[in-house]
Short mmCIF file of C-alpha atoms in Angstrom, two decimals:
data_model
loop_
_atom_site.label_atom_id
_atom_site.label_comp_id
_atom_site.label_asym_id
_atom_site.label_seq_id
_atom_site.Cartn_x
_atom_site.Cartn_y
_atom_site.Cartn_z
CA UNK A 1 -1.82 -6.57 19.95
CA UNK A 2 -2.97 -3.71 21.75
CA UNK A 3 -1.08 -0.65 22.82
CA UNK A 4 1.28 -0.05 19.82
CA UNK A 5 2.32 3.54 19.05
CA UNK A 6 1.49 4.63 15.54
CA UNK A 7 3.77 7.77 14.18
CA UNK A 8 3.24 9.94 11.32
CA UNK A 9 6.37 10.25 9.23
CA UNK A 10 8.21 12.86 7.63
CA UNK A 11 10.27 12.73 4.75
CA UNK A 12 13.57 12.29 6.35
CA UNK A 13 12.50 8.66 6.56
CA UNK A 14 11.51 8.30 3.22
CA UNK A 15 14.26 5.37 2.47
CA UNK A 16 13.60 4.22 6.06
CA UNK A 17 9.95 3.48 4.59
CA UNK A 18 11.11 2.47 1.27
CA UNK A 19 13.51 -0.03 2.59
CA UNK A 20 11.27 -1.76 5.13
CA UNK A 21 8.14 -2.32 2.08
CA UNK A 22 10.88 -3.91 0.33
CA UNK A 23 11.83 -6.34 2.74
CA UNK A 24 8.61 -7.08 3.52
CA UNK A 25 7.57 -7.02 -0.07
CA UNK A 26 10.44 -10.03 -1.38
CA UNK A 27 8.02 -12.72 -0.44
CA UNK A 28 5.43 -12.29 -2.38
CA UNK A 29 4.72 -13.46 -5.57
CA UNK A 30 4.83 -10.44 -8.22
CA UNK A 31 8.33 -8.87 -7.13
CA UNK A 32 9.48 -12.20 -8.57
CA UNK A 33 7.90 -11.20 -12.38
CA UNK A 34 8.96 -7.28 -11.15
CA UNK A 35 12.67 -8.26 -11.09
CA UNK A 36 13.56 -11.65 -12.20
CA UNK A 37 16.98 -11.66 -10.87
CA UNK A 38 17.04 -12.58 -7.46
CA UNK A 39 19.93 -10.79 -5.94
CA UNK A 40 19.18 -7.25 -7.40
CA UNK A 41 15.39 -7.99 -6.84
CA UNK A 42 15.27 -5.72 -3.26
CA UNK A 43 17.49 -2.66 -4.32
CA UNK A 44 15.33 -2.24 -7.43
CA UNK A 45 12.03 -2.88 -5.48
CA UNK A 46 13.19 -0.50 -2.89
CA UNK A 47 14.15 2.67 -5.05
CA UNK A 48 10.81 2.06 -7.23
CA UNK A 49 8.86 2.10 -3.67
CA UNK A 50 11.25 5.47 -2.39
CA UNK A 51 9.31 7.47 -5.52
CA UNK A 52 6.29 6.68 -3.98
CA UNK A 53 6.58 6.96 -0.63
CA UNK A 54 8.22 10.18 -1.16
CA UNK A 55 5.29 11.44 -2.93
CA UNK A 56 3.12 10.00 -0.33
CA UNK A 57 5.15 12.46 2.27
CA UNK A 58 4.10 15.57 0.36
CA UNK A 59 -0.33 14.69 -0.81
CA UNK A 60 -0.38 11.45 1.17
CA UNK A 61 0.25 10.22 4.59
CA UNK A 62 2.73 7.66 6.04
CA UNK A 63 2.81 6.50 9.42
CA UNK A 64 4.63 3.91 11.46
CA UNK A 65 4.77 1.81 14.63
CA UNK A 66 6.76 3.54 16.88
CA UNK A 67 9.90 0.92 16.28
CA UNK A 68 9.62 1.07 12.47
CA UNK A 69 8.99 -2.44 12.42
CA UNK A 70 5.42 -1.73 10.62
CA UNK A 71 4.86 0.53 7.55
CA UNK A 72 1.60 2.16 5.82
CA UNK A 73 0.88 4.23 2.95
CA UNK A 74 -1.90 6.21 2.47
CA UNK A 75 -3.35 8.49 -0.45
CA UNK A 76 -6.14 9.98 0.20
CA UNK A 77 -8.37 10.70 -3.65
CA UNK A 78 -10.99 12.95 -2.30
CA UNK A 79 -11.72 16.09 -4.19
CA UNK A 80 -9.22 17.91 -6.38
CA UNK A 81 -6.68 14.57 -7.16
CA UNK A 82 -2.92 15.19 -6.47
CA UNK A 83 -0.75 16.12 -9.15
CA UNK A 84 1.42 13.06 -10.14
CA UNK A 85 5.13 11.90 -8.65
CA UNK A 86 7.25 14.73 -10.57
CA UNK A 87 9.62 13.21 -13.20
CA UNK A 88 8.14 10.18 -12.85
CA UNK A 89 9.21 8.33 -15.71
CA UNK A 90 12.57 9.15 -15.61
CA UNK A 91 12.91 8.47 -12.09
CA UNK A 92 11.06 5.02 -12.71
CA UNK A 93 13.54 4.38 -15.45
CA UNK A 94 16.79 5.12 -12.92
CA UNK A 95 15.43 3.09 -10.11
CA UNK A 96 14.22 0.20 -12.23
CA UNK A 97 16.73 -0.27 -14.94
CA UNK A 98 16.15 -2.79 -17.56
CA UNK A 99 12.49 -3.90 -15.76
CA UNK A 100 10.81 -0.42 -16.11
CA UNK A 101 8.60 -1.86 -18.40
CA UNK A 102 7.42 -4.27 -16.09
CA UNK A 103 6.78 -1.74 -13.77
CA UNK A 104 4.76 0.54 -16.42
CA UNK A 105 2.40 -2.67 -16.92
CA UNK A 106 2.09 -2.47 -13.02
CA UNK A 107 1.06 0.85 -12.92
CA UNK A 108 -1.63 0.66 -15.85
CA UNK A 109 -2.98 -2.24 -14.08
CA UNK A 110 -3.17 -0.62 -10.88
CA UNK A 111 -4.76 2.49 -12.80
CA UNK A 112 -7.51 0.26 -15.00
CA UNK A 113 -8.74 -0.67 -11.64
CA UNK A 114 -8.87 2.15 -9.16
CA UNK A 115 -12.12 3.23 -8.40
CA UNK A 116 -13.15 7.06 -9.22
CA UNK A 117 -15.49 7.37 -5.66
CA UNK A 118 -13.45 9.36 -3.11
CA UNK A 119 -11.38 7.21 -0.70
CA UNK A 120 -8.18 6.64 0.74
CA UNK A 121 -5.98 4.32 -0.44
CA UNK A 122 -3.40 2.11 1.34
CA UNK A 123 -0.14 1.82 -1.37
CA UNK A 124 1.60 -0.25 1.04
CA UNK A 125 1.38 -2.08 4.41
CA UNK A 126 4.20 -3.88 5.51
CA UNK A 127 5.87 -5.22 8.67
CA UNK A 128 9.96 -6.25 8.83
CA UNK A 129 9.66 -10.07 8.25
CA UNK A 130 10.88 -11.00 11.73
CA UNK A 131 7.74 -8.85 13.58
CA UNK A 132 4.89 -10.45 11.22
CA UNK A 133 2.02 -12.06 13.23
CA UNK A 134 2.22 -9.44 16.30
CA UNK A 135 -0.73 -7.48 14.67
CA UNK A 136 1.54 -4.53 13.98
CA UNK A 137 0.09 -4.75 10.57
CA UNK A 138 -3.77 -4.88 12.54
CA UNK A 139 -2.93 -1.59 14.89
CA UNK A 140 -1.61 0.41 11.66
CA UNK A 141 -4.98 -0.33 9.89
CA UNK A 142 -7.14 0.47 12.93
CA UNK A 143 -4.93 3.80 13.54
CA UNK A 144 -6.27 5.00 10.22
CA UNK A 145 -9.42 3.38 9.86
CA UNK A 146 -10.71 5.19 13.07
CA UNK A 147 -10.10 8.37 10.90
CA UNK A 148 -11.94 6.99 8.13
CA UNK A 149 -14.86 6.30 10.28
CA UNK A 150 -15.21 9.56 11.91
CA UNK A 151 -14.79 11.58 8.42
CA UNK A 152 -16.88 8.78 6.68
CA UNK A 153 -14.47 8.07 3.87
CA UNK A 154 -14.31 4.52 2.55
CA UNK A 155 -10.92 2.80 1.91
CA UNK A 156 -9.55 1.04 -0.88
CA UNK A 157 -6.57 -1.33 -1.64
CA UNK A 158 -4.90 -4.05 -3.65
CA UNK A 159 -3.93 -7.32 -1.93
CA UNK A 160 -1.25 -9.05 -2.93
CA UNK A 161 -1.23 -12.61 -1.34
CA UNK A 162 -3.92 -13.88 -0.01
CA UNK A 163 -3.06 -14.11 3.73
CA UNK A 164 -3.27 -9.90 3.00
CA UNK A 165 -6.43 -10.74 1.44
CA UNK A 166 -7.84 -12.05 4.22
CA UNK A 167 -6.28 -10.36 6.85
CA UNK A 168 -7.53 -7.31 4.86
CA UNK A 169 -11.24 -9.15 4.87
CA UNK A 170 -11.03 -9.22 8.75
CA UNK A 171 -10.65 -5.80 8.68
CA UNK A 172 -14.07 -5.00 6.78
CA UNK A 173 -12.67 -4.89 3.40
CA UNK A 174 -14.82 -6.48 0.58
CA UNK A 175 -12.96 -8.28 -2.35
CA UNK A 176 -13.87 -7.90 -5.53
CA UNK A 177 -12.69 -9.94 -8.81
CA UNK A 178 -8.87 -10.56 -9.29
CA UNK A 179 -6.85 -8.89 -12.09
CA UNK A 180 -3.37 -10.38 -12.71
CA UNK A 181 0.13 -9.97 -14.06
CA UNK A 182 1.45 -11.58 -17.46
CA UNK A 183 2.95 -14.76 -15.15
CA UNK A 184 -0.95 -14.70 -13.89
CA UNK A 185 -0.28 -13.48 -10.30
CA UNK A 186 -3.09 -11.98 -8.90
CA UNK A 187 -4.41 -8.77 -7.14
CA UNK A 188 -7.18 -8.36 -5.48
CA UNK A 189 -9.23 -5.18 -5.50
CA UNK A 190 -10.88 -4.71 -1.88
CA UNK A 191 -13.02 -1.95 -0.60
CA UNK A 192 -14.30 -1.04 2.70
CA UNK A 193 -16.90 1.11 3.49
CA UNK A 194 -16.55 3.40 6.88
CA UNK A 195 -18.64 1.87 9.84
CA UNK A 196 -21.41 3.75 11.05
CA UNK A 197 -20.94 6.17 13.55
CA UNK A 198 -22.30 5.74 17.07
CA UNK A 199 -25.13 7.97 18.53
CA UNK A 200 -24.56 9.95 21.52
CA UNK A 201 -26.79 6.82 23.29
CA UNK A 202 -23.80 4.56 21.74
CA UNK A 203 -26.10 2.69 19.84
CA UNK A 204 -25.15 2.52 16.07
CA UNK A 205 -26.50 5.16 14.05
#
């Protein structure tokens, strides 16, 4: 899809953002270990995700196709890191109730795992269930990547499913070795490198 509108957003649409990853997010596989009960599973998904993405509105950046239908995340870890979500734990524990524990295993995974290089790193991609296969999902990584490029910074993510995975793959990313949850659903670790910049002849560099 060519032509989409990608916004930056501020954090007046932090629940906006946090609301559409968690739609998005309830089919796939580890929300089910996350939150085992089924009809509390996207509230408790979507206030864990608000913490983040509001923290990604102050050190990170979030943009958006221009009809919200399409969601990303970024952090960028270059230099001096940014100080952590404030309160975190106790605003873990209030959004995620009797599973904060599950969510604490989460984030030490996600933590053993994260490369030290400096990169940026996509939290969350996600498109409103209705709009996926459109290549919203495509235009928000190329928005971002072409900033990647031109500052040479690499990028870095976990995939969740494997049609991420891939679609992730199509987008230059290299997977590396899957870590998993308890109920053995995997992540994958995936890093892309920035592509080379052109010479002024146009011919790669």
């Amino acid at each position: 899809m060519s032509g989409v509108r990608i916004e930056r957003l501020g954090p007046r649409e932090t629940s906006l953002v946090a609301g559409r990853i968690a739609e998005a997010f309830m089919a796939l596989d580890a929300p089910r270990w996350l939150v085992p009960d089924a009809g509390r599973r996207q509230s408790v998904l979507a206030g864990n995700f608000a913490i983040l993405v509001d923290h990604a509105m102050r050190y990170g950046l979030v943009h958006a196709t221009a009809d919200r239908a399409g969601v990303a995340v970024w952090f960028p870890s270059v230099g001096d890191p940014a100080p952590p979500p404030a309160d975190y734990d106790a605003r873990l524990a209030a959004a995620c109730g009797e599973w904060t524990d599950r969510f604490a295993h989460l984030d030490k995974l996600f933590e053993a795992h994260h490369p030290h290089p400096d990169h940026h790193h996509l939290a969350f991609l996600a498109v409103a269930p209705d709009r996926q296969g459109q290549g919203l999902g495509s235009a928000l990584l190329r928005h971002h990547h072409a900033v990647l490029d031109a500052e040479g910074v690499p990028g870095y993510l976990e995939a969740a499913s494997e049609t991420g995975r891939d679609l992730y793959a199509r987008h230059g990313y290299q997977v590396a070795e899957p870590f998993h949850l308890p109920d053995g659903t995997p992540f994958w670790p995936m890093w892309r490198e920035p592509a080379r910049a052109a010479t002024a002849g146009g011919e790669p560099a």
